[in-house]
Coordinates of C-alpha atoms in Angstrom, one line a residue:
X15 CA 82.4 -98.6 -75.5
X16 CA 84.4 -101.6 -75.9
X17 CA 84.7 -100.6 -80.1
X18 CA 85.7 -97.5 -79.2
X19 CA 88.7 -98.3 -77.2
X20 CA 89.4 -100.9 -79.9
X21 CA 89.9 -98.0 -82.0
X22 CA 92.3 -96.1 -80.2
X23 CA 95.9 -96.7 -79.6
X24 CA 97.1 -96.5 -76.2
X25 CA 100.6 -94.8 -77.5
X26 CA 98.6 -92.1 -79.1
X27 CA 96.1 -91.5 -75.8
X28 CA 99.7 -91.3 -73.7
X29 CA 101.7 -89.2 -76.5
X30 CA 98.3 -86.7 -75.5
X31 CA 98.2 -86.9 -72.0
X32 CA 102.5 -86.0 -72.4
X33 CA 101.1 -83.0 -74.3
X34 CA 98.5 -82.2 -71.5
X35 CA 100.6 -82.4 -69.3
X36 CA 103.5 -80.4 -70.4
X37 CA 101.5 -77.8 -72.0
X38 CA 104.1 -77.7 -75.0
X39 CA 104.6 -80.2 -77.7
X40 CA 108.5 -79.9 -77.9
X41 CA 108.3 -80.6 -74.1
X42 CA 106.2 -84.0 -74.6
X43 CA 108.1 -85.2 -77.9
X44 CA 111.4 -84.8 -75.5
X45 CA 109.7 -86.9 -72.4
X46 CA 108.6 -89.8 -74.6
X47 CA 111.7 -89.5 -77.4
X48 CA 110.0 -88.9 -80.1
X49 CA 110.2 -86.5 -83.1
X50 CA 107.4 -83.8 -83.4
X51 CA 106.2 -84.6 -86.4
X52 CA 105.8 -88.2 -84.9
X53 CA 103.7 -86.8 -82.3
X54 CA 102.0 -84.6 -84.3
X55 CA 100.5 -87.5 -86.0
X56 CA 99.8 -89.7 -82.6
X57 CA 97.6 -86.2 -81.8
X58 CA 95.7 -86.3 -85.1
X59 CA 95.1 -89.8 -84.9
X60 CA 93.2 -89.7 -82.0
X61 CA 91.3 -86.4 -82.4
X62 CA 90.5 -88.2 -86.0
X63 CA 89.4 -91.4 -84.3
X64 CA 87.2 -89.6 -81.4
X65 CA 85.9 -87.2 -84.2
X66 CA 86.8 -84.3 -81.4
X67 CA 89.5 -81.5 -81.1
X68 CA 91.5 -82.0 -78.0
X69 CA 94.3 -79.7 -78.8
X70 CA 94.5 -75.9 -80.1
X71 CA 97.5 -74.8 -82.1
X72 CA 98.7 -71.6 -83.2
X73 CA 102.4 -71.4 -84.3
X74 CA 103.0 -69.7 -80.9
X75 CA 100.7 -70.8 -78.2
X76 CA 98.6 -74.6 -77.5
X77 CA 95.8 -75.3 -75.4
X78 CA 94.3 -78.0 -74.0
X79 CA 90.3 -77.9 -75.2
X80 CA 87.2 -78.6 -72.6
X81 CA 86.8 -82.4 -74.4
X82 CA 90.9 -82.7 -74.3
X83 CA 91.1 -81.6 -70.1
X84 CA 88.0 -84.1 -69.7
X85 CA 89.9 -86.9 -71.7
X86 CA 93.2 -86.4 -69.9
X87 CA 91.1 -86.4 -66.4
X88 CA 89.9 -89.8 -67.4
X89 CA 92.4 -91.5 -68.9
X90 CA 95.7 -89.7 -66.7
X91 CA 94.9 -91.6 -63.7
X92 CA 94.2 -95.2 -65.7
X93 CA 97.5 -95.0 -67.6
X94 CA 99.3 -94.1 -64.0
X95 CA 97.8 -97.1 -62.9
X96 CA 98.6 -99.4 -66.0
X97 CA 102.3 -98.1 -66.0
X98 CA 102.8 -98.3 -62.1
X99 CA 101.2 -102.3 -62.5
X100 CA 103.7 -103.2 -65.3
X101 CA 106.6 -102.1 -64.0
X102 CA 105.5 -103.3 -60.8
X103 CA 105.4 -107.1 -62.7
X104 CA 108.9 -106.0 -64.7
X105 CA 110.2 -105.2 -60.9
X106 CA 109.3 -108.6 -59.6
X107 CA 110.6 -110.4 -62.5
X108 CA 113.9 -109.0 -63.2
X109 CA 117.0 -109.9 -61.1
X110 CA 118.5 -106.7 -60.6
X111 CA 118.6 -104.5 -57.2
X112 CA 115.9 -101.9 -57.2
X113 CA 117.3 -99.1 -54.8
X114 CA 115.2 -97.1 -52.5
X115 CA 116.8 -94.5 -50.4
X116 CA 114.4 -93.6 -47.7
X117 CA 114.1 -90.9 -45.0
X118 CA 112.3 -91.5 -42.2
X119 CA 112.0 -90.1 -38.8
X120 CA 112.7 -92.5 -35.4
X121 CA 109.4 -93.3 -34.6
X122 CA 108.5 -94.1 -38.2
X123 CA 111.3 -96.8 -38.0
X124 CA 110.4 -98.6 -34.6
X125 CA 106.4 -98.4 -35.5
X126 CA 106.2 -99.5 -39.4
X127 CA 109.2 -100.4 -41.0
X128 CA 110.8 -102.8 -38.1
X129 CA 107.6 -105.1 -37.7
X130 CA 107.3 -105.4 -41.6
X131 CA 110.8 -105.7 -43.0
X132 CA 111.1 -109.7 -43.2
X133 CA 107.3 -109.8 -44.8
X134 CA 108.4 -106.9 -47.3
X135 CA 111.6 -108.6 -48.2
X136 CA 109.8 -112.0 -48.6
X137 CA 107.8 -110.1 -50.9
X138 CA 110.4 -107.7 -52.9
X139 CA 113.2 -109.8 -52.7
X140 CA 115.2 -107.7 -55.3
X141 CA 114.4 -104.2 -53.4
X142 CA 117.5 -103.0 -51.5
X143 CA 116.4 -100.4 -48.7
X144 CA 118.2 -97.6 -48.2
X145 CA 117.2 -96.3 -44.6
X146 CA 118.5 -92.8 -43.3
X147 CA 116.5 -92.2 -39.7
X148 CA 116.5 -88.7 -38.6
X149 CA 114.0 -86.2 -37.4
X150 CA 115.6 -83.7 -39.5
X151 CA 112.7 -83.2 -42.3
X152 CA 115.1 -83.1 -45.9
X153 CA 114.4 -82.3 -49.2
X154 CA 114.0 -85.1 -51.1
X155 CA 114.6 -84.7 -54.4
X156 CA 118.0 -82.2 -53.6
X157 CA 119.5 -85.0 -51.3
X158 CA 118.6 -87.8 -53.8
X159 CA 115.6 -89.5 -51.5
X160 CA 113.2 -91.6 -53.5
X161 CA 110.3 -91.1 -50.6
X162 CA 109.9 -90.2 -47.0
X163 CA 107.7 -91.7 -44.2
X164 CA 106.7 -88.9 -41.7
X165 CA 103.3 -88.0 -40.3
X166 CA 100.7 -86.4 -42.5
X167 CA 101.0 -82.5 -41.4
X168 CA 105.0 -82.4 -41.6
X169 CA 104.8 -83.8 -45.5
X170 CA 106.0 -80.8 -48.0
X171 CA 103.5 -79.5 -50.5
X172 CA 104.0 -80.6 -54.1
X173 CA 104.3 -84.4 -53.0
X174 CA 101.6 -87.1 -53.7
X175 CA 101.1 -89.3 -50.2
X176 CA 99.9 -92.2 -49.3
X177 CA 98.6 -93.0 -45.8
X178 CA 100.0 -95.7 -43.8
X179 CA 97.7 -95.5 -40.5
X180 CA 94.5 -94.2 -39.3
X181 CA 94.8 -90.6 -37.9
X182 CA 97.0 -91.2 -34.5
X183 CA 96.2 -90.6 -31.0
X184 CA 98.1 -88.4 -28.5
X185 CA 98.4 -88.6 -24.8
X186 CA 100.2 -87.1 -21.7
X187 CA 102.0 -89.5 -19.8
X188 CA 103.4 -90.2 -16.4
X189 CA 105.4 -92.7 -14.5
X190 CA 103.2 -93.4 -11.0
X191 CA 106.7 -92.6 -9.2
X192 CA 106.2 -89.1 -10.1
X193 CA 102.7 -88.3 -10.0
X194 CA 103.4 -90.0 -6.4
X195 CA 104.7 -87.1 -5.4
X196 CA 104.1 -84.3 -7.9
X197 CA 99.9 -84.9 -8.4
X198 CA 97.9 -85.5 -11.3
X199 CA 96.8 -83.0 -13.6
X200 CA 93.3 -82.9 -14.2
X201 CA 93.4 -80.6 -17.1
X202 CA 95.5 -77.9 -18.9
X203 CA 96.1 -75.0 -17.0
X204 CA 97.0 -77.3 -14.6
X205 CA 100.4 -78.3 -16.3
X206 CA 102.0 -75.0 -15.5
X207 CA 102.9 -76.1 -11.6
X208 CA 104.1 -79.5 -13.2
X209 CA 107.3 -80.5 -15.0
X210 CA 106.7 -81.0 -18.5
X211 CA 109.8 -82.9 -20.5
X212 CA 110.8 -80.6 -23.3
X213 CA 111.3 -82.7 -27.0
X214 CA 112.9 -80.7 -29.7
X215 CA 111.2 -81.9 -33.4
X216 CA 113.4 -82.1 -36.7
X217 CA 113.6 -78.2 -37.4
X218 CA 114.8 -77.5 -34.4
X219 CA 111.5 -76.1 -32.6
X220 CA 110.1 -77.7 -29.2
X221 CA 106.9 -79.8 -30.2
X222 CA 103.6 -78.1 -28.9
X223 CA 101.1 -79.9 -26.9
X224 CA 97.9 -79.9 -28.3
X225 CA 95.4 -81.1 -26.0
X226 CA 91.9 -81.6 -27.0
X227 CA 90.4 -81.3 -30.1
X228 CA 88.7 -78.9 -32.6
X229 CA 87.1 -76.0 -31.3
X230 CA 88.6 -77.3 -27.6
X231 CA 92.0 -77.8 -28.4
X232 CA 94.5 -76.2 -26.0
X233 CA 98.2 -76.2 -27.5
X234 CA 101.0 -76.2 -24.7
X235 CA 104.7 -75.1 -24.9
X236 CA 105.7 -77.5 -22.4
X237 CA 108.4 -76.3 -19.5
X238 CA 110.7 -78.2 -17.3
X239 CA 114.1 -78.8 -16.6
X240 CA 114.9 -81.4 -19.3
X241 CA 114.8 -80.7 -23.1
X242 CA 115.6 -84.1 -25.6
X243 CA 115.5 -84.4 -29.3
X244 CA 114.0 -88.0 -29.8
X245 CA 111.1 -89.8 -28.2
X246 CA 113.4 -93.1 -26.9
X247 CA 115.0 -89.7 -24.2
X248 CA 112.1 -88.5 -23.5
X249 CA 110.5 -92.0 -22.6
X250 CA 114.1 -93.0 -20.4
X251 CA 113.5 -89.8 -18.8
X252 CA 110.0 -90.2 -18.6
X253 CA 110.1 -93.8 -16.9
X254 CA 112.4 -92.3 -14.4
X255 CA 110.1 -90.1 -13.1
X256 CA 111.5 -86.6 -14.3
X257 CA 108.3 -85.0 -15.5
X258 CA 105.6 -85.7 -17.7
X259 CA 105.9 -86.7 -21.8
X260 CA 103.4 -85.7 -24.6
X261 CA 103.8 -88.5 -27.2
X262 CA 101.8 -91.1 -29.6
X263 CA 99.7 -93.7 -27.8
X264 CA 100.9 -96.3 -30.2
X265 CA 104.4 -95.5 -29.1
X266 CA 103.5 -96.2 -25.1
X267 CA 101.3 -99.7 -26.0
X268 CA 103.3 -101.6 -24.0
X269 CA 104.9 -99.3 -20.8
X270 CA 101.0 -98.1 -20.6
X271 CA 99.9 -102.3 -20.1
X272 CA 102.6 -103.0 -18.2
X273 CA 102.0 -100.3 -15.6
X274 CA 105.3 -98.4 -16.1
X275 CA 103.3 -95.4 -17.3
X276 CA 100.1 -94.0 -17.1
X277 CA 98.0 -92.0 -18.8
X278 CA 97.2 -88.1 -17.7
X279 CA 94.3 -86.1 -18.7
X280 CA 93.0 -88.8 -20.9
X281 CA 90.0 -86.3 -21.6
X282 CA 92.7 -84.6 -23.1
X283 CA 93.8 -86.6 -25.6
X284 CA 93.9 -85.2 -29.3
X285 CA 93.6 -86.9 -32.3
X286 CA 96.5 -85.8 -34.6
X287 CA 97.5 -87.0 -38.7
X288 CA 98.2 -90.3 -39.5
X289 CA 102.0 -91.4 -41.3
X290 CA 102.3 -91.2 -44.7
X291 CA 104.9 -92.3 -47.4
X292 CA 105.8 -89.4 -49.3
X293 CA 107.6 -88.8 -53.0
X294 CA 107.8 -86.4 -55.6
X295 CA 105.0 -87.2 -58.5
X296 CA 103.3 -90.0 -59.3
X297 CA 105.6 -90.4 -62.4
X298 CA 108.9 -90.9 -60.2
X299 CA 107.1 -93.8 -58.5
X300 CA 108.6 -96.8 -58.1
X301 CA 107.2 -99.9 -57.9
X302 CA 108.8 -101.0 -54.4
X303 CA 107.5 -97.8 -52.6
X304 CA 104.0 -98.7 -53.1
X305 CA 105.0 -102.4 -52.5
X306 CA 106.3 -100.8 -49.1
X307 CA 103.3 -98.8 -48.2
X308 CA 101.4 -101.8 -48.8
X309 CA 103.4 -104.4 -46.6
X310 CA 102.7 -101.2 -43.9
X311 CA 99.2 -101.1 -44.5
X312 CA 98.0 -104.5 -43.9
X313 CA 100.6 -104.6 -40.8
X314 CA 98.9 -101.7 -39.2
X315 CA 95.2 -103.1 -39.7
X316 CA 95.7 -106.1 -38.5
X317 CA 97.7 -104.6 -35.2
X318 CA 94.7 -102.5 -34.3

């Protein structure tokens, strides 16, 4: 094993896994700057010094070979993970301002970034946080976002995540002013002769109730004489006794100790997906986003 890797050159293994990757060797000599007879030879080098073909050529078509998609499963994630840690090191050692331009929704920002930011910046002292907190869901790489912190089941397709929390817990709260006069609801069909707070999500749609889980989840439209659009409204309202709020236990901690709400139909509860930090590809990362997630991470654990 270990003269076998003395053998090979790591520029030639990545100058393959470019080829792998972008299916087209004009594609990969552009990504890494070289010439393609330069690359040409990186290829042969290491199909000479593994004594395998990894790479079919015709002059109009290339293909990857079983032995070249088993390398590049092997060796793709390890190189990742070499490049990420060096340029995490470079990050940490050079004095200029790594920018991060981050969307993230309300809740996000109050739960994980606000308890973490002095640790993180302790940390990453050159990372300069750009923060844009919305519901709206964006596109990150059309409005120039580096990565995205929303929960698990709202992240776009195509974008490699990384989870910040355990899966999260939902409840159905009340203050005791207005269950004092309105009653408690004991289980779904119950809510439809109670006032439900109405909170309108990112997209513009009013967030379903889903109450219960698996085969016994129930999912609400909620109905009542008050509609919001973030979850600080819909708690104000809530507190005053207007109606009942479906929101994140985590979010209610402290209102739910302190008496100021309580929880309805906690047989009801439902167990929904955790937040995640989102970007593009793995190649886009940059070292201060997982540095982030990280910071996040050992936060959350040690709250719960």
């Amino acid at each position: 094993m270990k003269g076998d890797l003395e053998r090979i050159s790591i520029s030639d293994l990545a100058a393959f896994i470019e080829i792998a990757r972008h299916g087209s060797m004009r594609a990969a000599a552009l990504e890494l700057g070289l010439s393609a007879s330069a690359l040409s030879h990186a290829l042969k080098r290491l199909e000479d010094r593994l004594g395998v073909r990894l790479v079919n050529r015709t002059t109009r078509a290339l293909s990857i070979t079983v032995e070249g998609r088993e390398l590049e499963r092997y060796a793709a994630t390890g190189l990742d993970t070499i490049g990420e840690g060096l340029a995490a090191i470079r990050a940490r050692k050079q004095s200029e301002i790594q920018m991060l331009k981050i969307s993230l929704s309300h809740d996000a920002a109050r739960l994980l970034l606000w308890p973490v930011l002095w640790s993180f910046q302790q940390r990453w002292p050159n990372v300069h946080l750009d923060l844009v907190i919305e519901e709206r869901l964006v596109d990150l790489v059309a409005e120039g976002f580096d990565g995205g912190i929303r929960y698990g089941d709202r992240v776009p397709e195509g974008m490699v995540g990384l989870e910040l929390t355990h899966p999260l817990k939902w409840v159905v709260v009340a203050a005791p002013s207005y269950l004092q006069h309105a009653g408690r609801p004991e289980n779904p069909s119950d809510l439809r002769r109670h006032v439900c707070i109405e909170n309108r999500i990112g997209d513009g749609s009013i967030y379903r109730w889903e109450l219960g889980d698996g085969d016994r989840m129930v999912k609400v439209i909620p109905s009542g004489m008050l509609r919001v659009s973030s979850t600080d409204s819909l708690l104000a309202a809530t507190l005053q006794g207007l109606g009942l709020a479906y929101c994140l236990e985590l979010r209610v901690q402290d209102e739910i100790s302190s008496g100021a709400l309580e929880v309805v139909m906690p047989d009801w509860a439902s167990m929904g997906a955790p937040f995640m930090l989102y970007y593009p590809t793995r190649r886009q990362s940059l070292p201060g986003l997982k540095g982030l997630a990280e910071v996040i991470r050992t936060q959350m654990i040690d709250a719960c």
